[in-house]
Amino acid sequence: MIPFSLRLAVSGGREAVARLLMIAAAVAIGVGLLLSTFAGIHAIDRTNQRQLWMNTGAEGATAAAPADPLRWAAQMDYYRGKRVFRADVAATGTTSPVPPGLSRLPAPGEFYASPALEKLLRDVPAVELGDRFPGRLVGTLGNDALPSPDTLAVVVGRTEEEVKALPRATTVTSIATAVPADCGRGCFGAGVNGDALVLVLTVVAGALIFPVLIFIGTAARLSAATREQRYAAMRLVGATPGQVSVISAVESTVAAAAGTVLGFGLYFALKPLVADVPFTGDRFFIDDLGIGLPQVAGVVLGVPVAAALAARFALRRVAISPLGVSRRVTPKPPSAWRVAPLLAGLGELGYFVGNPPASTNAQSAGYLSGFVLVMLGLVIAGPWLTMAASRAVARRTSRPATLIAMRRLGDDPRAGFRSVAGLVLALFVTTATLGIIGSINANMSSLIGAQGVLKAVVTTPMGGPESPLVVPALPDGLEARARAVPGFEGMALVHDNPAGIGAYQYGRERIVPPLVRCSELAQIPVVGHCAPGATVAAVDRNVFLDLQANTYKEWPAAPVSAEEVAALPVRMVYATTDGSASAKEQLRTIFNRELPRYEARMAQDWSSEGQRKLQGWRQLANVVLLTTLPIAGCSLAVSVVAGLSDRRRPFAMLRLTGAPLRLLQRVLGLESALPLLVVSAVAIGTGFAAAAMFLKAQMKVDLVPLGAEYYGLTAFGLAASLGIIASTLPLLKRITGCWHPSRGG
């Protein structure tokens, strides 16, 4: 039976071969995108693994081992918005542990740099970057230690005394291989795991699978729908239901199997493109874009099986009786209970608003299940919504085309909704994703403050077990070297306040404000100004440090002289430039070298840290949106073509009875457009609701109204979909003009 089925699959000549090739191409696109998604998730996991060594020195990150101790001090530096991981190390013996990517530890006066940092050191002036690292470059940090080809990392060799004097200095006997349970300031290699935004990745990646599965099922259904008449004829000449099922399954499986093979080829072709998409804020190594054996087996076995099941489901009427195709009756209408899964999914997300899951795993499972249930609910509720809308329109119209279209939709709303199911899910994913990402970005952007903040260079002590939070005074000549930088504008010192001048009570906490001389504060107006007549200002350390829109803020006067303040220890250093990147990085380099116990960071480093984390999710969202919309468009095109085959007989009979072609084209357009517009409106509203509940439950922020980009994208998607529907209308003349009842389908 199987050889006979294989011969039937191509026995229809060029038309049959073209049909199989079209289905294989459709399945190949779905498989290629699905495999690329799996590979992206695998690459993120590999990226996390490659940076675990950076946690060395964090509390609870390393275990004791029989080795000579290693002096270790790590920090995160920045260059023009890019993070630079730096580890200063000093071996105490020949068996001191060595970080991955190195064959030996650097000696004092040597350092190893990542390839991307090596290129920067060659291309940019040393006063901007190279002078931060003492000694000479002796080698390259290997890929085993780098999360990305773009990673900027350096391992600097120092003496034991030099490392001990650095912030966060510690002693270890092994290199970290895991993320500690409590990842604090000394934890630089946490990756994306443990962050609340990993939930966005989980939900969005899961959302991509739904349109792909619908696309594959739609393509397989097209193959089955065009051959219903052949199978019914086989039943009439004595074929059993089992034989017909085998034939339909083999024919669909042949195309799906070929498409699966082509899909693997597409996946390998897409790997370089996927590697360049910064899902986590940086590119991937191509070798990290791998897929596991379970995923390969699942795709190889699952896609053909899904195609065979889809074809079997589409031909269930033929299996009932030999006349199943000819004796078509109105199917049982969908019930209102179809809305229950959709309401249940929204209810689950709503429950989390007041009762958020405690752990990250529980959050991932809870939110993912909620979003999946909502998407499944949209698919299940779609036919009932289509039926309800069509019946409502039918009761209020007297136009022949509208009446015929609405009656046909009311009789079989499942077929009407099936063609737009992929696009409906794409609209939901688009709305929810842009709503979540846009709202988080809007809330994060409030940390940037005034435009002048971008000119500020802030140096603040990092602290640590062996370093104080303040220094007695700035090194000699530091201010002169800073003022010699082209583009320098001003500098102010924020002094410690050991006497508690101007202290106040905030709840149960006593707040002691740092002190700033007004003569210096006038040089950096971006952080505010003194009260009239004051010589010293008492500032709020947290607000002052974060620079949250403090321009022209008036700080209260402190009852202390400028001379007394000048003798106090220094807590922070502020400097401003004319805004040029070169001036800012030169100042950062000076502070980095002259104040090793301080962390030389610009104001935008604080605000952009969260933005950098979001950048990967924004890129991922863009990829998903640009992927789901074409998938949905292809699914719509295939479904409309399949629908034309289904409608060939009734439309041809209407033409024979005198119905004009223009009337039938309006009927076809209305049958496709109504489910699209009605269920799309529900999907968009559901997307906004799901995003709002997720944001409130997990991020404690409100949904921010989306801008013109979203509405333009939505309008474009709907217009393109209507254009796809309109493009199929000319086919109606061809498929109904030569039909005759004596020739059957």
XYZ file of C-alpha atoms in Angstrom:
745
model
C 0.000 0.000 0.000
C 2.833 2.407 0.797
C 4.533 2.053 -2.658
C 1.145 2.655 -4.282
C 0.661 5.743 -2.100
C 4.086 7.061 -3.053
C 3.229 6.667 -6.746
C -0.047 8.462 -6.255
C 1.762 11.367 -4.625
C 3.404 12.312 -7.935
C 1.011 10.703 -10.413
C -0.827 13.930 -11.071
C 1.963 15.253 -13.276
C 3.415 18.718 -12.947
C 0.480 19.911 -10.834
C 1.041 17.221 -8.210
C 4.791 17.790 -8.155
C 4.300 21.552 -7.843
C 1.876 20.983 -4.972
C 4.331 18.768 -3.138
C 7.168 21.237 -3.667
C 5.035 24.086 -2.310
C 4.162 22.124 0.811
C 7.778 21.046 1.266
C 8.895 24.673 1.014
C 6.283 25.750 3.569
C 7.355 23.046 5.995
C 11.029 23.907 5.377
C 10.455 27.521 6.428
C 8.715 26.430 9.606
C 11.354 23.823 10.456
C 14.225 26.219 9.729
C 12.798 28.896 12.008
C 11.954 26.387 14.721
C 15.475 24.944 14.680
C 16.942 28.451 14.728
C 14.876 29.201 17.820
C 16.131 26.053 19.549
C 19.690 26.961 18.552
C 19.283 30.478 19.972
C 18.129 29.112 23.314
C 21.063 26.685 23.337
C 23.468 29.526 22.531
C 22.141 31.575 25.435
C 22.843 28.642 27.738
C 26.385 28.312 26.356
C 26.866 32.065 26.768
C 25.919 31.759 30.416
C 28.343 28.892 30.915
C 31.252 30.762 29.332
C 31.040 33.648 31.814
C 30.701 31.702 35.059
C 34.422 32.139 35.784
C 33.794 35.874 36.194
C 31.973 35.097 39.462
C 35.249 34.078 41.083
C 35.597 36.101 44.244
C 31.867 36.463 44.848
C 30.693 35.065 48.161
C 29.700 31.405 47.809
C 30.865 31.163 44.181
C 34.027 29.113 44.684
C 34.778 25.984 46.658
C 37.943 25.104 48.531
C 40.484 23.056 46.575
C 43.994 21.676 47.282
C 45.859 24.428 45.396
C 48.017 27.445 46.069
C 45.809 30.465 46.795
C 45.129 33.005 44.083
C 44.741 36.689 44.895
C 41.733 37.934 42.949
C 40.052 41.324 42.463
C 37.425 41.834 39.741
C 35.529 44.880 38.578
C 33.409 46.050 35.640
C 34.840 48.951 33.676
C 33.266 50.761 30.701
C 34.391 52.188 27.396
C 31.977 54.237 25.270
C 28.961 52.372 26.593
C 30.568 48.930 26.358
C 31.320 46.879 29.441
C 34.905 45.795 30.100
C 35.366 42.946 32.588
C 38.679 43.172 34.421
C 40.275 40.678 36.799
C 43.518 41.542 38.602
C 45.271 38.375 39.775
C 48.405 37.354 41.649
C 49.589 33.776 41.994
C 51.028 32.612 45.313
C 52.441 29.356 43.956
C 52.752 27.108 40.933
C 49.359 25.431 41.517
C 47.260 28.590 41.778
C 44.067 28.127 39.717
C 44.018 29.482 36.159
C 40.872 30.994 34.577
C 39.548 29.361 31.385
C 40.944 30.677 28.126
C 44.463 30.911 29.586
C 47.338 28.441 29.617
C 49.050 30.272 32.493
C 48.476 33.219 34.814
C 49.949 36.566 33.762
C 52.999 37.674 35.726
C 53.131 41.142 37.287
C 53.358 43.676 34.451
C 51.550 41.411 31.953
C 47.939 41.088 30.864
C 45.788 38.971 28.539
C 42.943 40.582 26.581
C 40.012 39.265 24.593
C 40.228 39.615 20.772
C 37.661 42.437 20.737
C 39.574 44.345 23.431
C 42.872 43.732 21.614
C 41.397 45.392 18.530
C 40.234 48.371 20.583
C 43.673 48.731 22.171
C 45.191 48.886 18.688
C 42.607 51.257 17.242
C 41.978 53.849 19.999
C 44.441 56.197 21.712
C 46.095 54.800 24.822
C 44.978 57.822 26.854
C 41.368 56.687 26.334
C 41.740 53.000 27.170
C 45.189 51.377 27.056
C 46.653 53.362 29.937
C 44.134 51.743 32.314
C 45.995 48.427 32.187
C 49.499 48.358 33.704
C 52.164 46.396 31.882
C 52.150 44.891 28.392
C 49.847 42.669 26.391
C 51.324 39.137 26.266
C 48.495 37.039 24.848
C 44.873 36.553 23.898
C 42.099 35.414 26.196
C 40.602 32.298 24.603
C 36.994 31.788 23.558
C 36.353 29.444 26.501
C 36.348 32.527 28.730
C 34.220 34.745 26.468
C 30.420 34.831 26.325
C 30.552 36.527 22.909
C 32.991 37.494 20.149
C 32.268 41.101 21.203
C 33.164 40.560 24.873
C 35.682 43.013 26.274
C 37.663 41.253 29.014
C 41.161 41.451 30.452
C 43.154 39.490 33.050
C 45.908 41.628 34.578
C 48.905 40.248 36.452
C 49.810 42.105 39.667
C 51.792 41.558 42.834
C 50.036 40.224 45.920
C 50.297 43.596 47.648
C 48.795 45.400 44.649
C 45.828 43.047 44.475
C 45.197 43.225 48.209
C 44.897 47.020 47.947
C 42.179 46.804 45.278
C 38.416 46.849 45.960
C 36.695 43.482 46.431
C 40.078 41.776 46.784
C 39.824 38.196 47.992
C 41.716 34.909 48.007
C 40.459 31.767 46.219
C 41.729 28.262 45.544
C 39.440 27.492 42.598
C 37.733 29.264 39.700
C 33.955 29.664 39.900
C 31.867 27.257 37.835
C 28.386 28.333 38.951
C 26.284 31.356 39.807
C 26.120 31.820 43.593
C 22.730 31.707 45.245
C 22.993 35.361 46.266
C 24.624 37.142 43.343
C 25.768 40.447 44.810
C 28.192 43.153 43.696
C 31.066 40.744 43.174
C 29.055 38.600 40.773
C 29.813 39.594 37.180
C 28.871 36.400 35.328
C 25.211 35.858 36.182
C 24.157 35.800 32.521
C 20.460 36.024 31.769
C 19.405 33.401 34.310
C 18.034 34.705 37.578
C 16.960 37.999 36.055
C 13.255 38.759 35.912
C 13.587 39.593 32.226
C 14.394 35.972 31.398
C 10.642 35.517 31.616
C 10.275 37.727 28.564
C 12.547 35.357 26.644
C 10.602 32.322 27.836
C 7.244 33.762 26.850
C 8.367 35.175 23.502
C 10.267 32.040 22.477
C 7.245 29.931 23.375
C 5.020 32.284 21.410
C 7.060 31.708 18.257
C 6.249 27.995 18.225
C 2.489 28.472 17.887
C 2.484 30.260 14.489
C 5.075 27.779 13.196
C 2.919 24.801 14.147
C -0.153 26.424 12.607
C 1.838 27.102 9.441
C 2.963 23.486 9.156
C -0.545 22.195 9.837
C -2.028 24.582 7.273
C 0.430 23.504 4.603
C -0.267 19.832 5.259
C -4.001 20.504 5.210
C -3.667 22.086 1.769
C -2.270 18.838 0.434
C -5.136 16.867 1.912
C -7.956 19.206 0.932
C -7.131 19.128 -2.770
C -7.445 15.340 -2.890
C -10.650 14.687 -1.001
C -12.453 13.842 -4.224
C -9.833 11.260 -5.185
C -10.119 9.528 -1.822
C -13.912 9.519 -1.987
C -13.699 7.862 -5.406
C -11.405 5.197 -3.947
C -13.971 4.511 -1.263
C -16.638 4.087 -3.938
C -14.582 1.409 -5.707
C -13.986 -0.518 -2.493
C -11.075 1.034 -0.617
C -11.345 0.667 3.146
C -11.117 3.626 5.543
C -7.756 2.324 6.759
C -6.353 2.209 3.229
C -7.519 5.752 2.520
C -5.948 6.903 5.778
C -2.625 5.278 4.835
C -2.661 6.904 1.393
C -3.436 10.358 2.770
C -0.835 9.996 5.517
C 1.889 8.849 3.102
C 1.214 11.638 0.630
C 1.343 14.299 3.344
C 4.329 12.713 5.049
C 6.370 12.648 1.826
C 6.075 16.412 1.441
C 6.619 17.029 5.156
C 9.701 14.765 5.233
C 11.198 16.557 2.234
C 10.399 19.889 3.859
C 12.044 18.761 7.088
C 15.267 17.919 5.250
C 15.181 21.295 3.492
C 14.439 22.932 6.845
C 17.685 21.590 8.293
C 19.510 23.080 5.318
C 17.775 26.400 5.937
C 18.792 26.237 9.600
C 22.467 25.834 8.678
C 22.150 28.692 6.180
C 20.591 30.923 8.841
C 23.201 30.219 11.533
C 25.512 33.111 10.570
C 22.537 35.492 10.561
C 21.222 34.223 13.907
C 24.710 34.507 15.416
C 24.758 38.222 14.589
C 21.439 38.906 16.365
C 22.309 40.189 19.877
C 19.674 38.291 21.854
C 21.613 38.935 25.069
C 23.073 42.295 24.036
C 26.050 40.718 22.218
C 26.562 38.406 19.279
C 26.890 34.633 19.594
C 29.717 32.343 18.608
C 28.461 30.354 15.611
C 29.619 27.111 17.248
C 27.284 27.816 20.183
C 24.244 27.710 17.883
C 23.808 23.989 18.219
C 20.771 21.792 18.723
C 20.566 18.711 20.896
C 19.685 15.191 19.862
C 16.246 15.330 21.559
C 15.399 18.470 19.566
C 16.597 16.918 16.312
C 14.613 13.760 16.998
C 11.552 15.770 17.949
C 11.638 17.754 14.701
C 12.523 14.802 12.453
C 9.748 12.652 13.897
C 7.269 15.275 15.012
C 6.874 17.357 11.859
C 5.980 14.477 9.484
C 3.720 12.955 12.149
C 2.009 16.322 12.667
C 1.519 16.651 8.911
C 0.040 13.157 8.686
C -2.313 13.842 11.613
C -3.389 17.144 10.070
C -4.196 15.413 6.792
C -6.045 12.640 8.612
C -8.073 15.188 10.547
C -8.915 17.099 7.365
C -10.132 13.912 5.655
C -12.156 12.528 8.534
C -15.361 13.007 6.507
C -14.096 10.680 3.755
C -13.410 7.984 6.338
C -17.047 8.046 7.438
C -18.500 6.916 4.124
C -17.655 6.819 0.405
C -20.050 9.726 -0.116
C -18.614 11.784 2.717
C -17.364 14.494 0.390
C -20.514 14.723 -1.689
C -22.993 14.602 1.171
C -21.644 17.556 3.117
C -23.942 18.837 5.812
C -23.716 21.785 8.141
C -21.324 20.853 10.963
C -22.335 21.282 14.562
C -21.870 24.938 15.572
C -19.172 25.724 18.163
C -20.435 26.440 21.659
C -19.721 29.387 23.921
C -17.639 27.103 26.142
C -14.793 27.631 23.660
C -14.128 30.963 25.339
C -13.340 29.236 28.655
C -9.605 28.515 27.980
C -9.051 32.145 26.954
C -10.698 33.419 30.126
C -8.777 30.852 32.181
C -5.443 32.080 30.774
C -6.298 35.710 31.518
C -7.518 34.661 34.957
C -4.201 32.934 35.706
C -2.231 36.051 34.746
C -4.634 38.181 36.777
C -4.142 35.948 39.819
C -0.392 36.572 39.699
C -0.962 40.340 40.028
C -1.799 39.864 43.698
C 0.076 36.593 44.202
C 3.304 36.611 42.168
C 5.306 33.345 42.077
C 8.173 33.279 44.551
C 11.048 31.681 42.615
C 12.380 32.218 39.104
C 11.441 28.678 38.060
C 7.918 29.157 39.387
C 7.703 32.479 37.559
C 8.828 30.966 34.269
C 6.393 28.072 34.588
C 3.499 30.231 35.761
C 3.759 33.049 33.251
C 4.589 30.731 30.355
C 1.593 28.528 31.093
C -0.605 31.615 31.353
C 0.503 33.029 28.005
C 0.319 29.634 26.287
C -3.190 29.135 27.656
C -4.210 32.554 26.324
C -2.819 31.741 22.859
C -4.479 28.335 22.872
C -7.685 30.027 24.037
C -7.579 32.431 21.090
C -7.313 29.498 18.678
C -10.113 27.578 20.400
C -12.407 30.594 20.798
C -11.789 31.873 17.257
C -14.526 29.802 15.527
C -17.153 30.796 18.115
C -16.214 34.474 17.820
C -16.389 34.156 14.037
C -19.824 32.544 14.224
C -21.162 35.137 16.647
C -19.920 38.020 14.499
C -21.241 36.513 11.257
C -24.692 35.922 12.703
C -24.806 39.452 14.083
C -23.908 40.910 10.677
C -26.350 38.600 8.863
C -29.240 39.890 10.962
C -28.461 43.459 9.952
C -27.747 43.209 6.241
C -29.817 42.881 3.090
C -27.030 42.848 0.535
C -26.741 39.518 -1.326
C -22.953 39.181 -1.113
C -22.841 40.025 2.581
C -25.774 37.761 3.373
C -24.300 34.788 1.494
C -20.875 35.293 3.088
C -22.296 35.599 6.600
C -24.546 32.564 6.205
C -21.624 30.490 4.958
C -19.456 31.660 7.852
C -22.243 30.907 10.299
C -22.593 27.388 8.878
C -18.847 26.578 9.068
C -16.988 29.156 11.211
C -14.098 26.769 11.798
C -13.078 26.880 8.143
C -13.421 30.666 8.103
C -11.246 31.170 11.163
C -8.659 28.567 10.211
C -7.157 30.763 7.499
C -6.466 33.684 9.869
C -5.444 31.759 12.999
C -1.715 32.309 12.413
C -2.123 36.045 11.914
C -4.313 36.362 15.002
C -1.591 34.772 17.133
C 1.033 36.997 15.499
C -0.984 40.083 16.467
C -1.304 38.843 20.042
C 2.442 38.181 20.270
C 3.203 41.576 18.697
C 0.924 43.452 21.091
C 2.028 41.649 24.246
C 5.735 41.765 23.380
C 5.857 45.433 22.408
C 3.655 46.311 25.388
C 5.999 44.584 27.849
C 9.289 45.710 26.292
C 8.043 49.251 25.617
C 6.753 49.720 29.157
C 9.967 48.445 30.750
C 12.053 50.685 28.493
C 9.865 53.700 29.305
C 10.299 53.124 33.031
C 14.029 52.538 32.708
C 14.503 55.663 30.591
C 13.376 57.801 33.535
C 16.774 57.097 35.125
C 18.636 58.938 32.394
C 17.586 62.362 33.652
C 18.552 65.600 31.998
C 20.585 65.736 28.804
C 23.505 67.337 30.607
C 23.913 64.184 32.704
C 25.564 62.559 29.717
C 28.519 64.885 30.242
C 29.184 63.790 33.822
C 31.933 61.427 34.887
C 31.293 60.089 38.372
C 33.905 58.300 40.412
C 32.668 56.514 43.507
C 34.432 54.055 45.843
C 33.677 50.372 45.366
C 34.513 49.382 48.896
C 35.437 45.868 49.898
C 36.815 43.951 52.867
C 40.269 45.502 52.547
C 39.485 48.956 51.091
C 37.717 51.934 52.670
C 34.628 53.616 51.263
C 36.465 56.942 51.119
C 40.011 58.217 50.549
C 41.651 60.914 52.679
C 42.404 63.124 49.681
C 42.974 63.061 45.942
C 46.485 62.170 44.692
C 48.755 65.100 43.972
C 48.392 66.437 40.455
C 45.171 64.532 39.680
C 43.078 67.654 39.268
C 45.716 69.265 37.057
C 45.871 66.218 34.798
C 42.084 66.155 34.584
C 41.892 69.839 33.673
C 44.501 69.277 30.936
C 42.123 66.961 29.048
C 40.728 68.729 25.950
C 37.017 69.289 26.552
C 37.205 69.327 30.369
C 34.664 71.709 31.942
C 34.608 71.287 35.719
C 35.076 69.005 38.731
C 33.615 68.763 42.224
C 34.447 66.564 45.215
C 31.752 65.016 47.389
C 33.156 64.766 50.910
C 32.362 62.426 53.743
C 30.428 63.834 56.720
C 31.717 62.076 59.842
C 30.281 64.743 62.172
C 26.786 64.196 60.814
C 26.250 67.836 59.853
C 22.727 68.341 58.544
C 21.661 64.789 59.438
C 17.939 64.067 59.547
C 15.622 61.219 60.470
C 13.854 59.296 57.701
C 11.537 56.796 59.379
C 13.758 54.735 61.635
C 16.902 55.541 59.654
C 19.239 58.455 60.338
C 20.413 60.004 57.068
C 23.809 61.715 56.989
C 24.209 63.788 53.783
C 27.605 64.172 52.078
C 29.007 67.700 51.691
C 30.032 69.651 48.575
C 31.732 73.052 48.336
C 29.548 75.486 46.410
C 32.497 76.870 44.425
C 32.996 73.411 42.938
C 29.301 72.649 42.562
C 28.990 75.725 40.348
C 31.346 74.029 37.856
C 28.952 71.094 37.381
C 25.449 72.626 37.289
C 24.088 69.364 35.940
C 23.820 68.122 39.548
C 22.178 71.246 40.928
C 23.333 74.372 42.755
C 23.674 75.808 46.246
C 21.209 78.026 48.025
C 21.969 81.763 47.681
C 24.837 82.812 49.958
C 25.822 79.247 50.910
C 29.437 78.049 50.787
C 28.768 74.340 51.435
C 25.782 72.220 50.385
C 24.417 69.082 51.997
C 23.296 66.700 49.240
C 21.277 63.503 49.123
C 23.835 60.846 48.274
C 21.473 58.467 46.466
C 19.714 61.117 44.403
C 22.992 62.915 43.798
C 24.661 59.682 42.670
C 21.875 58.553 40.351
C 21.540 62.019 38.792
C 17.796 61.648 38.317
C 16.880 64.941 36.613
C 18.719 67.091 39.165
C 19.435 70.017 36.856
C 18.969 73.315 38.693
C 18.057 71.532 41.923
C 18.820 73.720 44.924
C 20.654 71.905 47.716
C 20.338 73.186 51.317
C 23.249 74.946 52.956
C 25.359 73.124 55.578
C 26.680 74.974 58.682
C 30.366 74.300 57.988
C 33.143 76.269 56.271
C 34.593 75.402 52.882
C 38.052 75.003 54.434
C 36.788 72.422 56.918
C 35.059 70.466 54.160
C 38.210 70.463 52.022
C 40.011 68.572 54.790
C 37.367 65.817 54.973
C 37.781 62.424 53.221
C 36.522 62.201 49.628
C 33.518 60.018 48.883
C 32.774 60.840 45.224
C 34.304 62.815 42.369
C 32.239 64.501 39.652
C 33.644 65.893 36.413
C 31.971 67.254 33.314
C 33.182 67.692 29.756
C 31.935 69.296 26.583
C 30.234 65.980 25.798
C 32.866 64.483 23.507
C 33.400 60.749 23.923
C 37.170 61.147 23.799
C 37.205 63.626 26.699
C 34.957 61.438 28.844
C 37.069 58.330 28.263
C 40.317 60.189 28.913
C 38.929 61.378 32.243
C 37.737 57.873 33.029
C 41.203 56.512 32.293
C 42.850 59.095 34.575
C 40.471 58.309 37.436
C 40.832 54.573 36.828
C 44.621 54.734 37.043
C 44.982 57.326 39.800
C 42.109 56.157 42.014
C 42.199 52.332 41.839
C 39.912 52.050 44.861
C 37.263 54.079 43.059
C 34.909 52.999 40.314
C 35.160 55.432 37.394
C 31.734 55.444 35.789
C 29.672 57.933 33.889
C 26.125 58.779 34.794
C 24.746 56.992 31.744
C 26.519 53.807 32.844
C 24.042 53.482 35.700
C 21.024 54.248 33.596
C 22.222 52.300 30.560
C 23.022 49.176 32.586
C 19.357 48.283 32.702
C 18.934 49.442 29.114
C 21.727 47.131 28.011
C 19.971 44.170 29.575
C 16.790 45.194 27.817
C 18.546 45.644 24.496
C 18.866 41.899 24.061
C 15.187 41.386 24.768
C 14.304 44.231 22.417
C 16.355 42.574 19.686
C 14.743 39.240 20.424
C 11.308 40.840 20.273
C 12.142 42.359 16.890
C 13.291 38.992 15.577
C 10.145 37.280 16.814
C 7.923 39.964 15.324
C 9.723 39.895 11.991
C 9.430 36.104 12.050
C 5.846 35.572 13.172
C 4.342 38.110 10.784
C 5.800 36.499 7.604
C 4.865 33.065 8.946
C 1.327 34.276 9.550
C 1.217 35.851 6.082
C 2.359 32.618 4.427
C -0.122 30.655 6.519
C -2.892 33.015 5.428
C -1.945 32.694 1.755
C -1.840 28.896 1.937
C -5.133 28.775 3.831
C -6.906 31.060 1.356
C -5.708 28.937 -1.568
C -6.878 25.818 0.265
C -10.185 27.548 0.948
C -10.615 28.242 -2.753
C -10.309 24.532 -3.425
C -12.912 23.846 -0.741
C -15.246 26.457 -2.227
C -14.784 25.428 -5.830
C -17.907 23.290 -6.047
C -20.467 25.625 -4.368
C -19.078 28.731 -6.068
C -19.072 27.042 -9.478
C -22.678 25.988 -8.971
C -23.574 29.581 -8.068
C -21.966 30.750 -11.298
C -23.943 28.161 -13.247
C -27.144 29.497 -11.708
C -26.320 33.007 -12.883
C -24.438 34.597 -9.974
C -21.980 37.177 -11.345
C -18.286 36.687 -10.695
C -17.996 40.049 -8.900
C -20.658 38.915 -6.410
C -18.730 35.704 -5.672
C -15.498 37.655 -5.239
C -17.184 39.906 -2.679
C -18.483 36.806 -0.896
C -14.978 35.301 -0.787
C -13.462 38.561 0.439
C -16.022 38.984 3.196
C -15.653 35.366 4.320
C -11.924 35.923 4.839
C -11.969 39.522 6.081
C -14.608 39.225 8.831
C -12.795 36.558 10.929
C -9.547 38.428 10.385
C -10.829 41.772 11.680
C -13.080 40.494 14.470
C -10.698 37.995 16.067
C -7.728 40.310 15.477
C -9.477 42.980 17.547
C -9.960 40.423 20.335
C -6.312 39.313 20.039
C -5.040 42.896 20.279
C -7.177 43.619 23.330
C -6.080 40.357 24.910
C -2.439 41.204 24.196
C -2.769 44.538 25.997
C -4.499 42.877 28.954
C -1.909 40.088 29.233
C 0.976 42.576 29.014
C -0.560 44.839 31.658
C -1.058 41.964 34.107
C 2.450 40.592 33.527
C 4.010 44.035 34.078
C 2.024 44.693 37.219
C 2.700 41.239 38.680
C 6.387 40.859 37.808
C 7.813 44.341 37.229
C 5.481 46.399 39.457
C 5.010 48.924 36.639
C 1.996 50.016 34.608
C 1.468 49.418 30.916
C 2.661 52.415 28.910
C 0.585 53.314 25.810
C 2.300 52.138 22.654
C 3.446 54.635 20.064
C 2.994 55.076 16.355
C 5.447 52.245 15.602
C 3.062 49.637 16.992
C -0.042 51.010 15.314
C 1.804 51.386 12.028
C 3.044 47.801 12.234
C -0.433 46.525 13.096
C -2.069 48.512 10.295
C 0.556 47.282 7.862
C 0.008 43.663 8.920
C -3.763 43.900 8.527
C -3.462 45.736 5.206
C -0.989 43.160 3.917
C -3.323 40.369 4.984
C -6.261 41.959 3.206
C -3.977 42.363 0.197
C -3.178 38.643 0.286
C -6.887 37.882 0.366
C -7.538 40.272 -2.521
C -4.724 38.726 -4.566
C -6.516 35.366 -4.549
C -9.810 36.734 -5.894
C -8.761 36.493 -9.584
C -8.218 32.751 -9.077
C -11.933 32.392 -8.463
C -12.668 32.969 -12.150
C -10.222 30.295 -13.196
C -11.294 27.557 -10.787
C -15.046 28.057 -11.322
C -15.142 28.940 -15.003
C -14.303 25.451 -16.299
C -16.123 23.429 -13.632
C -19.009 21.165 -14.603
C -21.092 18.931 -12.304
C -20.327 15.885 -14.463
C -16.606 16.302 -13.697
C -17.076 16.394 -9.934
C -14.384 18.309 -7.971
